[in-house]
Amino acid sequence: IIGFANNKGISLTSDLDSSQKADMRAYMSLVNNVMGNAELYFSWIDEVTLNEVTSPRFSSVYPWPLNSLLTWQKKRQIVKKLSALGWANKSLEEVLSEVETCCRALSERLDAAPYFFGSRPTELDALVFGHMFAILTTPLPTNQLKEIVKQFPNLVRLSENIERDYFEKLNGSDSDNGNFVKLP
C-alpha cells in the first residue's frame, strides 16, 4: 500500500514534523517486526494452518511435483528467516503474547483519534491497515490472531474506516482498478 502511494507521487507524511516521523518509523518497525513475523509464524510454522491453508494456496498455481518442491523450499526459507530473528522456536503462546503487546501499544497510540497522527492517514495507518485487514478477513483454522485484534476496537475501527473510505468496492463497476475507488 505504501509503495503504491509513493509510486503515485502521494506523500502520506508531508504533514508530519521530524519528531512525528521518528515516532511513526518506530511504530512501523514494531508492526513489521511483530505482526509480520507473527503472520509468517502462523502461515509457515503452525502445522494446522500450513497444511490446511498455506500449502494449498501457495502450491495451487504450480503443477505436481513442482508444487510440493516449491512449497517445501518456501517453508525452509521462511523458517530460516524466522530462526535468524528468534521467532521459529517461540511457542504459540509467546507469539500470541507478542501480538497482544503490539496491538496494545498501537491501540494506546491511536486512542480515539481517526488516524495515528491526526486527521489524515500516514504510512503507519496504511501498514497497520494491511496487517489488521488480513488478520480480520482471512479465514484460518484458528481465530487466535483475530480474537486478539478484536480486543482493540479502535484498531478494528481504523481498519474498517480505511477500507470504507479508500477501498470501497463499486457494485457492477467495470473499472480497470480492481473495482476499488477512493471516495471523496
PDB file of C-alpha atoms in Angstrom:
ATOM      1  CA  ILE A   1       0.000   0.000   0.000  1.00  0.00           C
ATOM      2  CA  ILE A   2       2.792   2.388   0.964  1.00  0.00           C
ATOM      3  CA  GLY A   3       4.792   1.617  -2.169  1.00  0.00           C
ATOM      4  CA  PHE A   4       1.685   2.091  -4.307  1.00  0.00           C
ATOM      5  CA  ALA A   5       1.047   5.538  -2.810  1.00  0.00           C
ATOM      6  CA  ASN A   6       4.706   6.506  -3.243  1.00  0.00           C
ATOM      7  CA  ASN A   7       4.663   5.360  -6.888  1.00  0.00           C
ATOM      8  CA  LYS A   8       1.643   7.590  -7.474  1.00  0.00           C
ATOM      9  CA  GLY A   9       3.568  10.561  -6.037  1.00  0.00           C
ATOM     10  CA  ILE A  10       1.412  10.711  -2.920  1.00  0.00           C
ATOM     11  CA  SER A  11       3.181  11.544   0.326  1.00  0.00           C
ATOM     12  CA  LEU A  12       1.483  10.226   3.417  1.00  0.00           C
ATOM     13  CA  THR A  13       3.862  12.028   5.761  1.00  0.00           C
ATOM     14  CA  SER A  14       4.106  15.563   4.376  1.00  0.00           C
ATOM     15  CA  ASP A  15       2.099  16.985   7.293  1.00  0.00           C
ATOM     16  CA  LEU A  16       4.294  15.433   9.994  1.00  0.00           C
ATOM     17  CA  ASP A  17       7.200  17.144  11.741  1.00  0.00           C
ATOM     18  CA  SER A  18      10.509  15.330  12.269  1.00  0.00           C
ATOM     19  CA  SER A  19       9.558  14.116  15.764  1.00  0.00           C
ATOM     20  CA  GLN A  20       6.297  12.647  14.490  1.00  0.00           C
ATOM     21  CA  LYS A  21       8.108  10.998  11.573  1.00  0.00           C
ATOM     22  CA  ALA A  22      10.559   9.399  14.005  1.00  0.00           C
ATOM     23  CA  ASP A  23       7.671   8.127  16.154  1.00  0.00           C
ATOM     24  CA  MET A  24       5.925   6.820  13.057  1.00  0.00           C
ATOM     25  CA  ARG A  25       9.041   4.938  11.915  1.00  0.00           C
ATOM     26  CA  ALA A  26       9.421   3.378  15.381  1.00  0.00           C
ATOM     27  CA  TYR A  27       5.829   2.141  15.354  1.00  0.00           C
ATOM     28  CA  MET A  28       6.244   0.896  11.786  1.00  0.00           C
ATOM     29  CA  SER A  29       9.279  -1.090  12.893  1.00  0.00           C
ATOM     30  CA  LEU A  30       7.241  -2.591  15.732  1.00  0.00           C
ATOM     31  CA  VAL A  31       4.448  -3.574  13.337  1.00  0.00           C
ATOM     32  CA  ASN A  32       6.839  -5.088  10.795  1.00  0.00           C
ATOM     33  CA  ASN A  33       8.786  -6.990  13.433  1.00  0.00           C
ATOM     34  CA  VAL A  34       5.821  -8.312  15.391  1.00  0.00           C
ATOM     35  CA  MET A  35       2.811  -8.538  13.098  1.00  0.00           C
ATOM     36  CA  GLY A  36       4.806  -9.542  10.029  1.00  0.00           C
ATOM     37  CA  ASN A  37       6.714 -12.267  11.861  1.00  0.00           C
ATOM     38  CA  ALA A  38       3.576 -13.480  13.649  1.00  0.00           C
ATOM     39  CA  GLU A  39       1.786 -13.843  10.325  1.00  0.00           C
ATOM     40  CA  LEU A  40       4.746 -15.751   8.889  1.00  0.00           C
ATOM     41  CA  TYR A  41       4.809 -17.928  12.016  1.00  0.00           C
ATOM     42  CA  PHE A  42       1.131 -18.791  11.708  1.00  0.00           C
ATOM     43  CA  SER A  43       1.394 -19.381   7.953  1.00  0.00           C
ATOM     44  CA  TRP A  44       4.556 -21.488   7.850  1.00  0.00           C
ATOM     45  CA  ILE A  45       5.341 -22.810  11.377  1.00  0.00           C
ATOM     46  CA  ASP A  46       1.870 -23.632  12.711  1.00  0.00           C
ATOM     47  CA  GLU A  47       1.301 -27.083  11.179  1.00  0.00           C
ATOM     48  CA  VAL A  48      -2.501 -26.869  11.036  1.00  0.00           C
ATOM     49  CA  THR A  49      -2.505 -23.546   9.173  1.00  0.00           C
ATOM     50  CA  LEU A  50       0.368 -24.691   6.961  1.00  0.00           C
ATOM     51  CA  ASN A  51      -1.416 -27.889   5.946  1.00  0.00           C
ATOM     52  CA  GLU A  52      -4.960 -26.525   5.654  1.00  0.00           C
ATOM     53  CA  VAL A  53      -4.362 -23.031   4.251  1.00  0.00           C
ATOM     54  CA  THR A  54      -0.826 -22.003   3.336  1.00  0.00           C
ATOM     55  CA  SER A  55       0.347 -25.077   1.474  1.00  0.00           C
ATOM     56  CA  PRO A  56      -2.803 -25.487  -0.661  1.00  0.00           C
ATOM     57  CA  ARG A  57      -2.858 -21.779  -1.537  1.00  0.00           C
ATOM     58  CA  PHE A  58       0.853 -21.469  -2.224  1.00  0.00           C
ATOM     59  CA  SER A  59       1.140 -24.666  -4.245  1.00  0.00           C
ATOM     60  CA  SER A  60      -2.091 -24.385  -6.235  1.00  0.00           C
ATOM     61  CA  VAL A  61      -0.536 -22.386  -9.070  1.00  0.00           C
ATOM     62  CA  TYR A  62       2.170 -24.966  -9.789  1.00  0.00           C
ATOM     63  CA  PRO A  63       1.864 -28.421 -11.380  1.00  0.00           C
ATOM     64  CA  TRP A  64       2.812 -31.563  -9.465  1.00  0.00           C
ATOM     65  CA  PRO A  65       5.591 -32.285  -8.371  1.00  0.00           C
ATOM     66  CA  LEU A  66       6.798 -28.682  -8.637  1.00  0.00           C
ATOM     67  CA  ASN A  67       4.067 -27.555  -6.225  1.00  0.00           C
ATOM     68  CA  SER A  68       5.393 -29.758  -3.417  1.00  0.00           C
ATOM     69  CA  LEU A  69       9.010 -28.859  -4.055  1.00  0.00           C
ATOM     70  CA  LEU A  70       8.383 -25.083  -4.138  1.00  0.00           C
ATOM     71  CA  THR A  71       6.205 -25.207  -1.030  1.00  0.00           C
ATOM     72  CA  TRP A  72       8.916 -27.114   0.847  1.00  0.00           C
ATOM     73  CA  GLN A  73      11.538 -24.640  -0.418  1.00  0.00           C
ATOM     74  CA  LYS A  74       9.454 -21.622   0.645  1.00  0.00           C
ATOM     75  CA  LYS A  75       8.820 -23.100   4.086  1.00  0.00           C
ATOM     76  CA  ARG A  76      12.537 -23.701   4.516  1.00  0.00           C
ATOM     77  CA  GLN A  77      13.272 -20.090   3.507  1.00  0.00           C
ATOM     78  CA  ILE A  78      10.703 -18.680   5.963  1.00  0.00           C
ATOM     79  CA  VAL A  79      11.830 -20.932   8.814  1.00  0.00           C
ATOM     80  CA  LYS A  80      15.429 -19.845   8.205  1.00  0.00           C
ATOM     81  CA  LYS A  81      14.368 -16.180   8.339  1.00  0.00           C
ATOM     82  CA  LEU A  82      12.278 -16.659  11.483  1.00  0.00           C
ATOM     83  CA  SER A  83      15.127 -18.617  13.105  1.00  0.00           C
ATOM     84  CA  ALA A  84      17.545 -15.766  12.453  1.00  0.00           C
ATOM     85  CA  LEU A  85      15.049 -13.373  14.053  1.00  0.00           C
ATOM     86  CA  GLY A  86      14.417 -15.637  17.051  1.00  0.00           C
ATOM     87  CA  TRP A  87      10.825 -16.421  16.117  1.00  0.00           C
ATOM     88  CA  ALA A  88      10.985 -20.021  14.865  1.00  0.00           C
ATOM     89  CA  ASN A  89      11.459 -21.515  18.329  1.00  0.00           C
ATOM     90  CA  LYS A  90       8.822 -19.402  20.052  1.00  0.00           C
ATOM     91  CA  SER A  91       5.799 -21.176  21.420  1.00  0.00           C
ATOM     92  CA  LEU A  92       2.365 -20.300  20.113  1.00  0.00           C
ATOM     93  CA  GLU A  93       1.624 -18.594  23.435  1.00  0.00           C
ATOM     94  CA  GLU A  94       4.751 -16.430  23.113  1.00  0.00           C
ATOM     95  CA  VAL A  95       3.767 -15.364  19.599  1.00  0.00           C
ATOM     96  CA  LEU A  96       0.246 -14.506  20.706  1.00  0.00           C
ATOM     97  CA  SER A  97       1.631 -12.533  23.647  1.00  0.00           C
ATOM     98  CA  GLU A  98       3.885 -10.529  21.293  1.00  0.00           C
ATOM     99  CA  VAL A  99       0.890  -9.772  19.062  1.00  0.00           C
ATOM    100  CA  GLU A 100      -1.200  -8.667  22.027  1.00  0.00           C
ATOM    101  CA  THR A 101       1.581  -6.392  23.304  1.00  0.00           C
ATOM    102  CA  CYS A 102       1.988  -4.860  19.835  1.00  0.00           C
ATOM    103  CA  CYS A 103      -1.759  -4.304  19.468  1.00  0.00           C
ATOM    104  CA  ARG A 104      -1.906  -2.734  22.926  1.00  0.00           C
ATOM    105  CA  ALA A 105       0.890  -0.283  22.044  1.00  0.00           C
ATOM    106  CA  LEU A 106      -0.806   0.605  18.760  1.00  0.00           C
ATOM    107  CA  SER A 107      -4.180   0.966  20.445  1.00  0.00           C
ATOM    108  CA  GLU A 108      -2.770   3.276  23.103  1.00  0.00           C
ATOM    109  CA  ARG A 109      -1.071   5.413  20.431  1.00  0.00           C
ATOM    110  CA  LEU A 110      -4.229   5.597  18.308  1.00  0.00           C
ATOM    111  CA  ASP A 111      -6.523   6.197  21.288  1.00  0.00           C
ATOM    112  CA  ALA A 112      -9.778   7.747  19.998  1.00  0.00           C
ATOM    113  CA  ALA A 113      -8.213   9.550  17.012  1.00  0.00           C
ATOM    114  CA  PRO A 114      -9.292   8.630  13.479  1.00  0.00           C
ATOM    115  CA  TYR A 115      -5.659   8.049  12.459  1.00  0.00           C
ATOM    116  CA  PHE A 116      -2.357   7.657  14.299  1.00  0.00           C
ATOM    117  CA  PHE A 117      -1.117  11.186  13.541  1.00  0.00           C
ATOM    118  CA  GLY A 118      -4.131  13.418  13.098  1.00  0.00           C
ATOM    119  CA  SER A 119      -6.985  13.612  10.651  1.00  0.00           C
ATOM    120  CA  ARG A 120      -5.201  12.080   7.640  1.00  0.00           C
ATOM    121  CA  PRO A 121      -3.760   8.595   7.218  1.00  0.00           C
ATOM    122  CA  THR A 122       0.013   8.114   7.213  1.00  0.00           C
ATOM    123  CA  GLU A 123       2.269   5.242   6.225  1.00  0.00           C
ATOM    124  CA  LEU A 124       1.711   3.775   9.692  1.00  0.00           C
ATOM    125  CA  ASP A 125      -2.056   3.750   9.164  1.00  0.00           C
ATOM    126  CA  ALA A 126      -1.563   2.008   5.808  1.00  0.00           C
ATOM    127  CA  LEU A 127       0.771  -0.578   7.315  1.00  0.00           C
ATOM    128  CA  VAL A 128      -1.479  -1.297  10.290  1.00  0.00           C
ATOM    129  CA  PHE A 129      -4.497  -1.488   7.980  1.00  0.00           C
ATOM    130  CA  GLY A 130      -2.766  -4.079   5.810  1.00  0.00           C
ATOM    131  CA  HIS A 131      -1.995  -6.353   8.729  1.00  0.00           C
ATOM    132  CA  MET A 132      -5.280  -5.864  10.590  1.00  0.00           C
ATOM    133  CA  PHE A 133      -7.376  -6.302   7.454  1.00  0.00           C
ATOM    134  CA  ALA A 134      -5.564  -9.529   6.575  1.00  0.00           C
ATOM    135  CA  ILE A 135      -5.968 -10.895  10.095  1.00  0.00           C
ATOM    136  CA  LEU A 136      -9.627  -9.895  10.357  1.00  0.00           C
ATOM    137  CA  THR A 137     -10.703 -11.158   6.930  1.00  0.00           C
ATOM    138  CA  THR A 138      -8.597 -14.259   6.222  1.00  0.00           C
ATOM    139  CA  PRO A 139     -10.321 -17.466   7.268  1.00  0.00           C
ATOM    140  CA  LEU A 140      -7.893 -19.643   9.234  1.00  0.00           C
ATOM    141  CA  PRO A 141      -8.347 -22.901  11.153  1.00  0.00           C
ATOM    142  CA  THR A 142      -7.699 -20.946  14.349  1.00  0.00           C
ATOM    143  CA  ASN A 143      -9.043 -17.484  15.127  1.00  0.00           C
ATOM    144  CA  GLN A 144      -6.491 -16.675  17.822  1.00  0.00           C
ATOM    145  CA  LEU A 145      -4.914 -13.721  15.991  1.00  0.00           C
ATOM    146  CA  LYS A 146      -8.323 -12.360  15.048  1.00  0.00           C
ATOM    147  CA  GLU A 147      -9.547 -12.646  18.628  1.00  0.00           C
ATOM    148  CA  ILE A 148      -6.553 -10.666  19.888  1.00  0.00           C
ATOM    149  CA  VAL A 149      -7.087  -7.899  17.333  1.00  0.00           C
ATOM    150  CA  LYS A 150     -10.800  -7.746  18.167  1.00  0.00           C
ATOM    151  CA  GLN A 151      -9.871  -6.922  21.779  1.00  0.00           C
ATOM    152  CA  PHE A 152      -8.802  -3.495  20.464  1.00  0.00           C
ATOM    153  CA  PRO A 153     -11.927  -1.893  18.947  1.00  0.00           C
ATOM    154  CA  ASN A 154     -10.084   1.233  17.842  1.00  0.00           C
ATOM    155  CA  LEU A 155      -7.741  -0.856  15.653  1.00  0.00           C
ATOM    156  CA  VAL A 156     -10.722  -2.675  14.148  1.00  0.00           C
ATOM    157  CA  ARG A 157     -12.442   0.684  13.575  1.00  0.00           C
ATOM    158  CA  LEU A 158      -9.293   2.064  11.891  1.00  0.00           C
ATOM    159  CA  SER A 159      -9.274  -0.897   9.526  1.00  0.00           C
ATOM    160  CA  GLU A 160     -12.989  -0.582   8.772  1.00  0.00           C
ATOM    161  CA  ASN A 161     -12.720   3.163   8.165  1.00  0.00           C
ATOM    162  CA  ILE A 162      -9.752   2.854   5.805  1.00  0.00           C
ATOM    163  CA  GLU A 163     -11.475   0.056   3.915  1.00  0.00           C
ATOM    164  CA  ARG A 164     -14.659   2.111   3.607  1.00  0.00           C
ATOM    165  CA  ASP A 165     -13.006   5.425   2.767  1.00  0.00           C
ATOM    166  CA  TYR A 166     -10.253   4.257   0.432  1.00  0.00           C
ATOM    167  CA  PHE A 167     -11.206   0.829  -0.870  1.00  0.00           C
ATOM    168  CA  GLU A 168     -14.973   0.880  -1.198  1.00  0.00           C
ATOM    169  CA  LYS A 169     -15.937  -1.592  -3.890  1.00  0.00           C
ATOM    170  CA  LEU A 170     -18.321  -0.427  -6.557  1.00  0.00           C
ATOM    171  CA  ASN A 171     -21.044  -2.895  -7.416  1.00  0.00           C
ATOM    172  CA  GLY A 172     -21.084  -3.674 -11.104  1.00  0.00           C
ATOM    173  CA  SER A 173     -18.145  -1.411 -11.943  1.00  0.00           C
ATOM    174  CA  ASP A 174     -16.013  -2.339 -14.926  1.00  0.00           C
ATOM    175  CA  SER A 175     -13.129  -0.059 -13.998  1.00  0.00           C
ATOM    176  CA  ASP A 176      -9.591  -1.308 -14.531  1.00  0.00           C
ATOM    177  CA  ASN A 177      -8.512  -0.591 -10.947  1.00  0.00           C
ATOM    178  CA  GLY A 178      -9.977  -3.756  -9.461  1.00  0.00           C
ATOM    179  CA  ASN A 179     -13.355  -2.056  -8.861  1.00  0.00           C
ATOM    180  CA  PHE A 180     -11.965  -0.052  -5.945  1.00  0.00           C
ATOM    181  CA  VAL A 181     -12.055   3.717  -5.768  1.00  0.00           C
ATOM    182  CA  LYS A 182     -11.023   6.396  -3.335  1.00  0.00           C
ATOM    183  CA  LEU A 183     -14.104   8.142  -2.072  1.00  0.00           C
ATOM    184  CA  PRO A 184     -14.119  11.956  -1.701  1.00  0.00           C
TER     185      PRO A 184
END
